[in-house]
Tab-separated table of C-alpha atoms and ligand atoms in Angstrom:
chain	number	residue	atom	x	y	z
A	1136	UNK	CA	-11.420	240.777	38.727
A	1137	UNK	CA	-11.920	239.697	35.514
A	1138	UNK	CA	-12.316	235.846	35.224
A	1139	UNK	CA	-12.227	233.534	32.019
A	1140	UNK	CA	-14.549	230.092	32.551
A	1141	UNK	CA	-13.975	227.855	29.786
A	1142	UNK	CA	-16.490	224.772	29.017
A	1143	UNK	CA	-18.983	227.407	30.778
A	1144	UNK	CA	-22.350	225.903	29.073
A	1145	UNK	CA	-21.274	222.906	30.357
A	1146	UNK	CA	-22.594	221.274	33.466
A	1147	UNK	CA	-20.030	222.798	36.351
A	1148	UNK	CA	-18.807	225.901	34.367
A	1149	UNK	CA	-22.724	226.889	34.361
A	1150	UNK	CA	-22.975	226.600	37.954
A	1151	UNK	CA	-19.633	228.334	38.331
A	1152	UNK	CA	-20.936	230.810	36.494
A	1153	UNK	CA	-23.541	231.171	38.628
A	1154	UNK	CA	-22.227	231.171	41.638
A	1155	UNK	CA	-19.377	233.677	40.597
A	1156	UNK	CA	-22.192	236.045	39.833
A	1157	UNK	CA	-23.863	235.561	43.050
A	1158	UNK	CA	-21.006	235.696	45.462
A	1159	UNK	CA	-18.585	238.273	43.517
A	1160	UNK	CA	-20.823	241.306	42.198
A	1161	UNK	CA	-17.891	243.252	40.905
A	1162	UNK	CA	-16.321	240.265	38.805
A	1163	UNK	CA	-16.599	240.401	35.371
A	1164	UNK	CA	-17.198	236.914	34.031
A	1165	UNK	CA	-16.017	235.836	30.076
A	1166	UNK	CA	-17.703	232.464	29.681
A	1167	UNK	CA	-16.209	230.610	26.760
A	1168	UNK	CA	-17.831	227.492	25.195
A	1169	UNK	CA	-17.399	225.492	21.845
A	1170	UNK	CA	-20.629	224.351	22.449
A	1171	UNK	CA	-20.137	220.669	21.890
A	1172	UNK	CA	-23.284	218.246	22.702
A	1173	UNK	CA	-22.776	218.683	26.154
A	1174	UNK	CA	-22.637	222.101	26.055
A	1175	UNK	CA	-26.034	224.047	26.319
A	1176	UNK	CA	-26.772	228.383	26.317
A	1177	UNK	CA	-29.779	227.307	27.945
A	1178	UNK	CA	-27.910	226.750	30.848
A	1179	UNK	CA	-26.524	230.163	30.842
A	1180	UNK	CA	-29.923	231.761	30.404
A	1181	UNK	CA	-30.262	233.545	33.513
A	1182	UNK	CA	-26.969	234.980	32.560
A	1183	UNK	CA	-27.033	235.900	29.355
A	1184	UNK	CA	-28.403	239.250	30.441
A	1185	UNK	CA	-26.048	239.937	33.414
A	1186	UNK	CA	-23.930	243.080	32.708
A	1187	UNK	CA	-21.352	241.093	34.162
A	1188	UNK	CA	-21.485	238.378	31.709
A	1189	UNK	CA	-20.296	237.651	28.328
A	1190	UNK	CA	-20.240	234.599	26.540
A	1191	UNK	CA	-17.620	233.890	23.774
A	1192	UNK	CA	-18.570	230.881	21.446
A	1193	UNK	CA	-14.823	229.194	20.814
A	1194	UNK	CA	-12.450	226.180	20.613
A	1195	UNK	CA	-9.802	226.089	23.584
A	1196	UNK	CA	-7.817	224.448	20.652
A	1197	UNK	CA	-8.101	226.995	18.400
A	1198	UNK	CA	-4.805	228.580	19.301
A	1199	UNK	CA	-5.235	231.717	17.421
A	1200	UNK	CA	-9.186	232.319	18.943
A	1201	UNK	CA	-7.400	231.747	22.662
A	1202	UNK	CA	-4.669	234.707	21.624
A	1203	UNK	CA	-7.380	236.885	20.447
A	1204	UNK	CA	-9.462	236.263	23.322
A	1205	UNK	CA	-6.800	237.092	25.799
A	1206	UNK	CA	-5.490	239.733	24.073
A	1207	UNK	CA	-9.337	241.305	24.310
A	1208	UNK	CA	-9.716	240.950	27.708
A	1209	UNK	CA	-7.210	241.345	30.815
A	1210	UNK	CA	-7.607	238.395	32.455
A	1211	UNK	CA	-7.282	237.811	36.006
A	1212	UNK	CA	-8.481	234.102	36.769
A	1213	UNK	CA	-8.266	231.377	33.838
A	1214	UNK	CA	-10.495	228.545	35.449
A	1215	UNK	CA	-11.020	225.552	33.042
A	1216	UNK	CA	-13.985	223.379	33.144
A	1217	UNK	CA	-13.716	222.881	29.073
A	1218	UNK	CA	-13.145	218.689	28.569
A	1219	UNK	CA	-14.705	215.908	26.901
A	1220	UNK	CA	-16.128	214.503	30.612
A	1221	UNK	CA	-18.149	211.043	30.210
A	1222	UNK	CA	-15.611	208.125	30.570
A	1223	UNK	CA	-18.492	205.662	28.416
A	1224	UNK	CA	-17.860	208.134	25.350
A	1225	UNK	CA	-14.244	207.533	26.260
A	1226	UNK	CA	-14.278	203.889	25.757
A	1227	UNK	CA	-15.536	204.076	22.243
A	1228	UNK	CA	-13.837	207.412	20.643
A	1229	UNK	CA	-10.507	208.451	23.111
A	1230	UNK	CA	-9.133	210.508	20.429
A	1231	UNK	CA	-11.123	213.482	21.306
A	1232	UNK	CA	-10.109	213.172	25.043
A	1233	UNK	CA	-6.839	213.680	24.081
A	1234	UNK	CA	-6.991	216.674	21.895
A	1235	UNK	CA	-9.450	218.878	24.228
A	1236	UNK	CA	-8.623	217.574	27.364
A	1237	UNK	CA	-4.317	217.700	26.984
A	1238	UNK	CA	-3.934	219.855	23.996
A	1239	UNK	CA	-6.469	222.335	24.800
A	1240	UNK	CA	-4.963	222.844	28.543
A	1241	UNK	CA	-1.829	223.130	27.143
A	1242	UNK	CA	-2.726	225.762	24.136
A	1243	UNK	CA	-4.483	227.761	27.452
A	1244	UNK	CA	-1.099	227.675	29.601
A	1245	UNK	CA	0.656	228.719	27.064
A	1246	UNK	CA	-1.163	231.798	26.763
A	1247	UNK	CA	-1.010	232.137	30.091
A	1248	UNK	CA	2.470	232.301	30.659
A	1249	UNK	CA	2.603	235.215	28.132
A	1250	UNK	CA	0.264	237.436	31.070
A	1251	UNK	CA	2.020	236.828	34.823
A	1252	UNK	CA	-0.196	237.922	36.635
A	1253	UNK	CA	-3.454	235.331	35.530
A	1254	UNK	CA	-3.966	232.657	38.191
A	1255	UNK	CA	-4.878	229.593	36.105
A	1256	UNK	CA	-6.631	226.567	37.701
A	1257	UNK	CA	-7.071	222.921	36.104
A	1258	UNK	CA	-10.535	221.799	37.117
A	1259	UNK	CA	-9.344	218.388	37.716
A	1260	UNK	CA	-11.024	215.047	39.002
A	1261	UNK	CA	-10.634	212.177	41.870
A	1262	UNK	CA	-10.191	209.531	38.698
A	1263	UNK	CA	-6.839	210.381	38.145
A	1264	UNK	CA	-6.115	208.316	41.348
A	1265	UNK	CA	-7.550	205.317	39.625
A	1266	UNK	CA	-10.040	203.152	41.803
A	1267	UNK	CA	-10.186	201.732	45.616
A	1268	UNK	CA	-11.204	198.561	46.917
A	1269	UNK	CA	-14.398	197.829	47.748
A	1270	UNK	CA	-13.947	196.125	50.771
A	1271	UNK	CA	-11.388	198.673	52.030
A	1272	UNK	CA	-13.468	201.477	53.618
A	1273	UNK	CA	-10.338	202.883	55.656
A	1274	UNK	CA	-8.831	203.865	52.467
A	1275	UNK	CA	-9.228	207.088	50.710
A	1276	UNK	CA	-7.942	209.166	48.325
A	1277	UNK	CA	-5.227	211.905	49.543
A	1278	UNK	CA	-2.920	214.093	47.121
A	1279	UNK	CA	-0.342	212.422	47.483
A	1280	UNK	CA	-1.913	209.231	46.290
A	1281	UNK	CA	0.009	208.253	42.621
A	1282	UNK	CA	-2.229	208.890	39.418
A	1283	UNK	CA	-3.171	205.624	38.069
A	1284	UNK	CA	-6.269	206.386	35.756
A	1285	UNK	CA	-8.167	203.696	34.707
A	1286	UNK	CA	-10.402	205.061	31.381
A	1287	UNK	CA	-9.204	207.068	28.577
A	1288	UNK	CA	-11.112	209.927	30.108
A	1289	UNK	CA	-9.443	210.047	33.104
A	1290	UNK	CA	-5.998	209.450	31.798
A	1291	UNK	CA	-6.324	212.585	29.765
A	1292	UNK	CA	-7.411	214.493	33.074
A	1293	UNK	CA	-4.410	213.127	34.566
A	1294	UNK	CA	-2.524	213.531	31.666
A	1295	UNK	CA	-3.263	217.074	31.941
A	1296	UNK	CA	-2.735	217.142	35.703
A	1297	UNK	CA	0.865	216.600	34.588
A	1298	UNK	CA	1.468	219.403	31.921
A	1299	UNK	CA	0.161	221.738	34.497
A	1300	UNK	CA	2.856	220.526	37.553
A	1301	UNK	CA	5.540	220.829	34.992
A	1302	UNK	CA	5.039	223.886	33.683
A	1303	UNK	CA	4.723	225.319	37.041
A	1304	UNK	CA	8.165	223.760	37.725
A	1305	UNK	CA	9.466	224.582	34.593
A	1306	UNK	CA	7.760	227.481	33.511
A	1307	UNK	CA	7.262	228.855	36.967
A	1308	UNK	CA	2.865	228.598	35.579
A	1309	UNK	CA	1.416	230.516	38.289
A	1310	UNK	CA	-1.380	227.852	38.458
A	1311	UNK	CA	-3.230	225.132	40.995
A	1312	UNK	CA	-5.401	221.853	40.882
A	1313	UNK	CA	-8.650	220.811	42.179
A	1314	UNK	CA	-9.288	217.018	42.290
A	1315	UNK	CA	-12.837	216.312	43.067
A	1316	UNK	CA	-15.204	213.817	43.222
A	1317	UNK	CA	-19.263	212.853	41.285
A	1318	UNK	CA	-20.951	216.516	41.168
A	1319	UNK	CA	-24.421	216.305	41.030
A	1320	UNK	CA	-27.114	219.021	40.662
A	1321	UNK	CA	-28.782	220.869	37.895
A	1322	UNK	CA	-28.386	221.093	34.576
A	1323	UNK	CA	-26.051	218.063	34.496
A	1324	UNK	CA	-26.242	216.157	31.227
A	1325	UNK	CA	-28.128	213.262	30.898
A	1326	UNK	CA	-25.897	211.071	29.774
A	1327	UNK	CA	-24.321	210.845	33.790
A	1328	UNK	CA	-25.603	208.441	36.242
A	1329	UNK	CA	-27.888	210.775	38.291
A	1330	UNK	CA	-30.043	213.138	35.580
A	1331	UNK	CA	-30.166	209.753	32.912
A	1332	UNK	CA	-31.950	207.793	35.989
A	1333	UNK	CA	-33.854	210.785	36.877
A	1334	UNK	CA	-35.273	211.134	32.962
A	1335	UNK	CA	-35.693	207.172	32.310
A	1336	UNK	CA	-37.834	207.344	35.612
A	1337	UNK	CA	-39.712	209.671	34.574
A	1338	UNK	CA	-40.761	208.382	31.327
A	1339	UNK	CA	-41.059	204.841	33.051
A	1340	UNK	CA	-38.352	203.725	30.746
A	1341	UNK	CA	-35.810	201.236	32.062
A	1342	UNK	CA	-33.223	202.199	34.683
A	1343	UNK	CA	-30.073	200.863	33.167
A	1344	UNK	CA	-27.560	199.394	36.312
A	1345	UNK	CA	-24.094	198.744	35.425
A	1346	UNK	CA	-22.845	195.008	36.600
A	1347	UNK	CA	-24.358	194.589	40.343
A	1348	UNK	CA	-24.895	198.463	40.744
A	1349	UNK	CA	-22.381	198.150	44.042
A	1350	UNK	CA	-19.714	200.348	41.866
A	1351	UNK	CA	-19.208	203.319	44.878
A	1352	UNK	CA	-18.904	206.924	43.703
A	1353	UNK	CA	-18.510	209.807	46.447
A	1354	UNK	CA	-21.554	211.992	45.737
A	1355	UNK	CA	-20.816	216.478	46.111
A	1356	UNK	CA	-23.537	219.051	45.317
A	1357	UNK	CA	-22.413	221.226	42.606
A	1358	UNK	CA	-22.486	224.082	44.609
A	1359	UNK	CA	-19.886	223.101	46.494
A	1360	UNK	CA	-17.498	222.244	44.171
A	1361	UNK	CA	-17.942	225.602	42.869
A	1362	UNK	CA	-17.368	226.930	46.394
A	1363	UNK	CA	-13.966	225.174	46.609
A	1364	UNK	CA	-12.939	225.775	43.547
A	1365	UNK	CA	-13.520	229.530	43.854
A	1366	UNK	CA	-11.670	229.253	47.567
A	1367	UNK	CA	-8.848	227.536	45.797
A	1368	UNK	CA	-8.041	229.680	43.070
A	1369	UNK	CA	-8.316	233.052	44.964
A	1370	UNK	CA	-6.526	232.397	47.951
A	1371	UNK	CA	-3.605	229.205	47.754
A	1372	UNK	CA	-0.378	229.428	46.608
A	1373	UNK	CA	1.157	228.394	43.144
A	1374	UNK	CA	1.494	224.784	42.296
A	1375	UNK	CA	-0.994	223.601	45.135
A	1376	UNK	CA	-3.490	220.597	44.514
A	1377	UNK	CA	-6.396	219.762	46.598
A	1378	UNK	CA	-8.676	216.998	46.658
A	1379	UNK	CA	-12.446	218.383	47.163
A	1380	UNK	CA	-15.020	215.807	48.380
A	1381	UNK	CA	-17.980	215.676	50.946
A	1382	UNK	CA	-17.777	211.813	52.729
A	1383	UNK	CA	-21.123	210.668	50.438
A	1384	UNK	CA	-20.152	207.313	49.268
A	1385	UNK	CA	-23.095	205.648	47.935
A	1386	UNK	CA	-23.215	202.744	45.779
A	1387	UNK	CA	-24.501	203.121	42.514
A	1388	UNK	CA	-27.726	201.045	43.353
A	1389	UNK	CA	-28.834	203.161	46.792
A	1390	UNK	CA	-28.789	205.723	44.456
A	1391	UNK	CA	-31.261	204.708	41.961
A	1392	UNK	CA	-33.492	203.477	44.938
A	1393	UNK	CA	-33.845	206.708	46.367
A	1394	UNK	CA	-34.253	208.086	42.680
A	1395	UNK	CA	-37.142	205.915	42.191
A	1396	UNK	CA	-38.476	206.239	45.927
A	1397	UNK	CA	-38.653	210.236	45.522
A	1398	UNK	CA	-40.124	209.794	42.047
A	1399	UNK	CA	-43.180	207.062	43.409
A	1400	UNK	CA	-41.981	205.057	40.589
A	1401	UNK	CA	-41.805	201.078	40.405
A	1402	UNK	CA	-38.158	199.162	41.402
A	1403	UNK	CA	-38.961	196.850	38.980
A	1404	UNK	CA	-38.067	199.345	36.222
A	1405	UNK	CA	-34.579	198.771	37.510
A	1406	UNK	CA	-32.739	196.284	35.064
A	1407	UNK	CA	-28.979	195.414	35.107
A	1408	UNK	CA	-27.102	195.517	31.679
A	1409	UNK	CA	-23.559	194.391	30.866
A	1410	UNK	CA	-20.753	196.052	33.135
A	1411	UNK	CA	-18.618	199.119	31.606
A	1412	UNK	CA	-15.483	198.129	30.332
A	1413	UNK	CA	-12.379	198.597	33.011
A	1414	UNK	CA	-15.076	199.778	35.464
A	1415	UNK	CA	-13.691	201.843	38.447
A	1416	UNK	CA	-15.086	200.079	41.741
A	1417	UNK	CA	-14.606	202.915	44.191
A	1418	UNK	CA	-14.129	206.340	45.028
A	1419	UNK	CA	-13.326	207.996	48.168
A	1420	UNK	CA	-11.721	211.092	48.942
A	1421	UNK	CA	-9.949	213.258	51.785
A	1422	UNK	CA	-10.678	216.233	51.486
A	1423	UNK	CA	-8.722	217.635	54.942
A	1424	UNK	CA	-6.410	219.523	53.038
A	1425	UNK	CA	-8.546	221.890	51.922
A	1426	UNK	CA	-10.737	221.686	55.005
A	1427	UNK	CA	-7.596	222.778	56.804
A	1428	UNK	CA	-5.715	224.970	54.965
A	1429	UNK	CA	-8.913	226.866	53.385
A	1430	UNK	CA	-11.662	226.620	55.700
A	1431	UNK	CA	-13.905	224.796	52.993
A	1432	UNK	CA	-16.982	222.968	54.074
A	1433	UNK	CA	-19.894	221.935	52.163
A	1434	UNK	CA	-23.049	223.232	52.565
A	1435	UNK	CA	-24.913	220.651	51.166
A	1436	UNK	CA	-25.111	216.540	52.705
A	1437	UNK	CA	-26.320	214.261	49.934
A	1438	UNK	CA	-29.658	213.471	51.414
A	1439	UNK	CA	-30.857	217.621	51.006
A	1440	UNK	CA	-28.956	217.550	48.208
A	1441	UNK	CA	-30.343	214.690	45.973
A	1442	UNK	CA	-33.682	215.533	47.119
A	1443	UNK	CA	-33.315	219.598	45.616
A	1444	UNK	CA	-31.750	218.088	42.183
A	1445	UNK	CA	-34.729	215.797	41.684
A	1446	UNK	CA	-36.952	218.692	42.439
A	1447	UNK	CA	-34.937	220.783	40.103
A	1448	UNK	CA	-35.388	218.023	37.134
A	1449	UNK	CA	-39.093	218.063	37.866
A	1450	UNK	CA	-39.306	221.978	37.630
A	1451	UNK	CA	-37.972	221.933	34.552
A	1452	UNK	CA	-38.893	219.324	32.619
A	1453	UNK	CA	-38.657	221.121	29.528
A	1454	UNK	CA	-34.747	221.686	29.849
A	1455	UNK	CA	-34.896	218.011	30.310
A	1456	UNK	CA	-37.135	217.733	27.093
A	1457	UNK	CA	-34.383	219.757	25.049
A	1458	UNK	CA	-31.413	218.021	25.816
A	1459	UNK	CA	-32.535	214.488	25.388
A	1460	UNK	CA	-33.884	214.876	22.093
A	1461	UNK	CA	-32.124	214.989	19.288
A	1462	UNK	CA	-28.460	213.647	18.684
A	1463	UNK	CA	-29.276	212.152	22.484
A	1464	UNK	CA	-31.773	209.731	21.253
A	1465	UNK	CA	-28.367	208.031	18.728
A	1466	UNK	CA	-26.695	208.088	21.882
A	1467	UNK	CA	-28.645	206.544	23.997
A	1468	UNK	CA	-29.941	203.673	21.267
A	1469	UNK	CA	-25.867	203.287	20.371
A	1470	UNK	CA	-24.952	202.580	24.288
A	1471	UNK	CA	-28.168	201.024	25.590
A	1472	UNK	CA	-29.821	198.700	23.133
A	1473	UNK	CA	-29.256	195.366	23.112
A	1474	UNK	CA	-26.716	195.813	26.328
B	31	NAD	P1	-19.673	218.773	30.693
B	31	NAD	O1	-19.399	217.704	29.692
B	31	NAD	O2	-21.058	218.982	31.200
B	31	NAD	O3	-19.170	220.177	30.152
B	31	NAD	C1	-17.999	220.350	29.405
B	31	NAD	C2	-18.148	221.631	28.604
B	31	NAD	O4	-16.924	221.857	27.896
B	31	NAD	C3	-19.266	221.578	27.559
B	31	NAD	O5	-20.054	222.741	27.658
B	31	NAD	C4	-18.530	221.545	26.225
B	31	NAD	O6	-19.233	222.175	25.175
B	31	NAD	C5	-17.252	222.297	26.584
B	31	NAD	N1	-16.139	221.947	25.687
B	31	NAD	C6	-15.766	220.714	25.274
B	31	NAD	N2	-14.723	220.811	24.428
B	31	NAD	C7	-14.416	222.132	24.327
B	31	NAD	C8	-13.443	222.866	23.605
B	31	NAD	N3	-12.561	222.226	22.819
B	31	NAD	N4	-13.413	224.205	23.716
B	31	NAD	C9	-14.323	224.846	24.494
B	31	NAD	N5	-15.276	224.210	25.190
B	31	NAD	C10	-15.325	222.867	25.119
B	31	NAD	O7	-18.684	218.446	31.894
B	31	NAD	P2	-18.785	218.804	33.437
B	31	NAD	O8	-19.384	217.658	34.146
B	31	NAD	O9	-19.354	220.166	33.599
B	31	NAD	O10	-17.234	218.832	33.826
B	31	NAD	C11	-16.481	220.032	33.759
B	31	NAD	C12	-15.071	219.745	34.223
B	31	NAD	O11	-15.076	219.231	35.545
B	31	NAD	C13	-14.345	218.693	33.376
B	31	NAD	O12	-13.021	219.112	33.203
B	31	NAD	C14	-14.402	217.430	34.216
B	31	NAD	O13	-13.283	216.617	33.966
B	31	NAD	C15	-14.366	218.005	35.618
B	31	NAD	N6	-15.020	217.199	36.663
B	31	NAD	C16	-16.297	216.749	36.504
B	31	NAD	C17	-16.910	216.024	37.520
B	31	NAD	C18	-18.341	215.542	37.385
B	31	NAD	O14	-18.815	214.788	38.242
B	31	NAD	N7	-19.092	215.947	36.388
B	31	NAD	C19	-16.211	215.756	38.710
B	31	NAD	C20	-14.897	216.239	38.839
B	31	NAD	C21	-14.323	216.957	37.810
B	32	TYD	P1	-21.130	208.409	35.665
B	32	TYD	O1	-22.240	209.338	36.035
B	32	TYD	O2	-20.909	208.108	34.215
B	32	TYD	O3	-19.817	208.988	36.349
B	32	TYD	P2	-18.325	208.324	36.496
B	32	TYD	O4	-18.249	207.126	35.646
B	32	TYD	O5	-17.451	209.422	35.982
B	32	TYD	O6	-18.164	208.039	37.938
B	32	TYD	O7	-21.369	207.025	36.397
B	32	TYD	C1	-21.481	206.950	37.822
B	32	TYD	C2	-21.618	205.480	38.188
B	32	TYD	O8	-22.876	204.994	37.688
B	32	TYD	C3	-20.562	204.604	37.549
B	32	TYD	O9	-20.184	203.591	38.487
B	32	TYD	C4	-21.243	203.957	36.374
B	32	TYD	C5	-22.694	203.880	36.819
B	32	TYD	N1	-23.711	204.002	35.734
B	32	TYD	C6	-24.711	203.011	35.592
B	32	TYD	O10	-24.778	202.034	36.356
B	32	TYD	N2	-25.624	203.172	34.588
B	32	TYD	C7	-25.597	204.223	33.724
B	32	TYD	O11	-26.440	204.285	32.792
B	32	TYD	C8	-24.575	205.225	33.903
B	32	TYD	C9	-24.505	206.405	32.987
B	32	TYD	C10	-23.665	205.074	34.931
């Protein structure tokens, strides 16, 4: 099979990468990146080199670039991670969310409905459902709960979400949705809540805690979210969306603690700024649809799981070194100072 991953230096489309390589020996894998500031070719170092690998520097705007590509290659799979993905960036420039997140989906369906036979899948999130109470643990998010996205970020995803139902309705896109919850793991970008705690820590700078820190988020190893998405676009039928979770709710706080408690480092670096804007409280997801139609489980509960990231981080401190210098340091001063 030949499979396209778009955003593929990115955080997930690395570890897809990965794991495609691992688990599928006679795939060949196109990973295409524009290479944006979250996007890193360090990432895809140990695959670089894989005979089965080839990475295609590129704009899944650039409508011309996306013809060529697919005209190049015969493309099975389409699988696209590609997006502007950090909902603070969101809040202060949503312009760009719209253009790569809804234009560039559409400029790749449309390309796709010019080949039949290429399964596409819409890497999707759970923030297209908008947020749950926090004082409602019974409730969770299903598929058929409505969109209702709360951040510019997510209602591009969902935006998106929506191009991709109707032009499998209308166009008859041979296509599916995954909706799934906070990935952690390695070579995540530290601008998200889990590597940026991980790297202040380290450098015994201040731990920055949104509002109260008791803003829930439903933690999943990488892995398997790569797992379900691969399960999902090989083997379930056109126009299907499924929720992909692992029942880790944690609220933003326990996390840091056991950040800090791994790390041997002081709670008193902990220090709560000013809340983000429109601030989702909750997330919680069902994930029995694909548990029961698929057979997906994850491998990984969040206590092994956060424990192997920070170890990861630690191992390679360097990668760490390299993507939070630089343009990150702007960043950082822009969101953080004075908050
Ligand atoms: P990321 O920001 O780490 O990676 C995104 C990648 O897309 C980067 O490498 C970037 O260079 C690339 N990119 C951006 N614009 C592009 C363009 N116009 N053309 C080509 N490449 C472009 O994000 P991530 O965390 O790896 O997320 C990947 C996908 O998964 C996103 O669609 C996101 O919405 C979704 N998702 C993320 C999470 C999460 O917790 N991180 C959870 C659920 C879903
Ligand atoms: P984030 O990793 O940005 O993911 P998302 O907003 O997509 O869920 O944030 C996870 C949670 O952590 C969210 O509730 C906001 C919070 N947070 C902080 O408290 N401090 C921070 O510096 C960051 C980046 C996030």
């Amino acid at each position: 099979m030949k499979i396209l991953v778009t955003g593929a230096a990115g955080f997930i489309g690395s570890n897809f990468v990965y794991y495609l390589l691992e688990n599928h020996q006679n795939d060949e894998i196109i990973g295409l990146d524009v290479l944006t500031y979250a996007g890193n070719l360090e990432n895809l170092k140990n695959a670089l080199n894989h005979k089965n690998f080839t990475f295609v520097k590129g704009d899944i705007c650039d409508k011309e670039f996306i013809e060529d590509i697919f005209k190049k290659y015969d493309f099975d799979y389409v699988v696209n991670f590609a997006a502007e993905s950090h909902v603070d960036r969101s809040t202060k420039d949503p312009g760009i969310f719209l253009k790569t997140n809804i234009i560039g989906t559409q400029i790749l369906m449309d390309e796709c409905l010019k080949y039949p036979k290429i399964r596409f899948h819409q890497v999707s999130t759970d923030e297209v459902y908008g947020d749950l109470p926090l004082d409602r643990p019974d409730l969770l998010f299903s598929e058929d709960t409505p969109l209702h996205a709360s951040s510019p970020y997510s209602a591009s995803k969902a935006a998106a979400d929506l191009m991709v139902l109707a032009y499998h309705r209308t166009f008859k896109l041979n296509a599916t949705i995954s909706r799934c919850s906070n990935n952690y793991g390695p070579y995540q970008f530290p601008e998200k809540l889990i590597p940026l705690m991980i790297n202040n820590a380290l450098s015994n700078k201040k731990l920055p805690v949104y509002g109260k820190g008791i803003n829930v988020r439903d933690w999943l190893h990488v892995y398997d979210h790569c797992s379900a998405i691969d399960l999902i676009m090989r083997n379930s039928v056109s126009g299907s969306v499924y929720n992909v979770g692992g029942n880790n709710e944690r609220k933003n706080i326990e996390v840091v603690l056991t950040i800090l408690k791994q790390l041997n480092k002081s709670e008193d670096l902990i220090t709560y700024v000013t809340d983000r804007k429109g601030h989702d409280l909750r997330y919680g997801i069902n994930a029995d649809k694909i548990k029961n139609e698929l057979g997906w489980s994850a491998k990984y509960n969040f206590e092994n799981g956060i424990k192997e990231t920070i170890n990861w981080y630690l191992e390679n401190k360097e990668w760490l070194e390299n993507t939070t210098s630089g343009e990150y340091i702007n960043y950082y001063n822009k969101m953080y100072n004075n908050r």
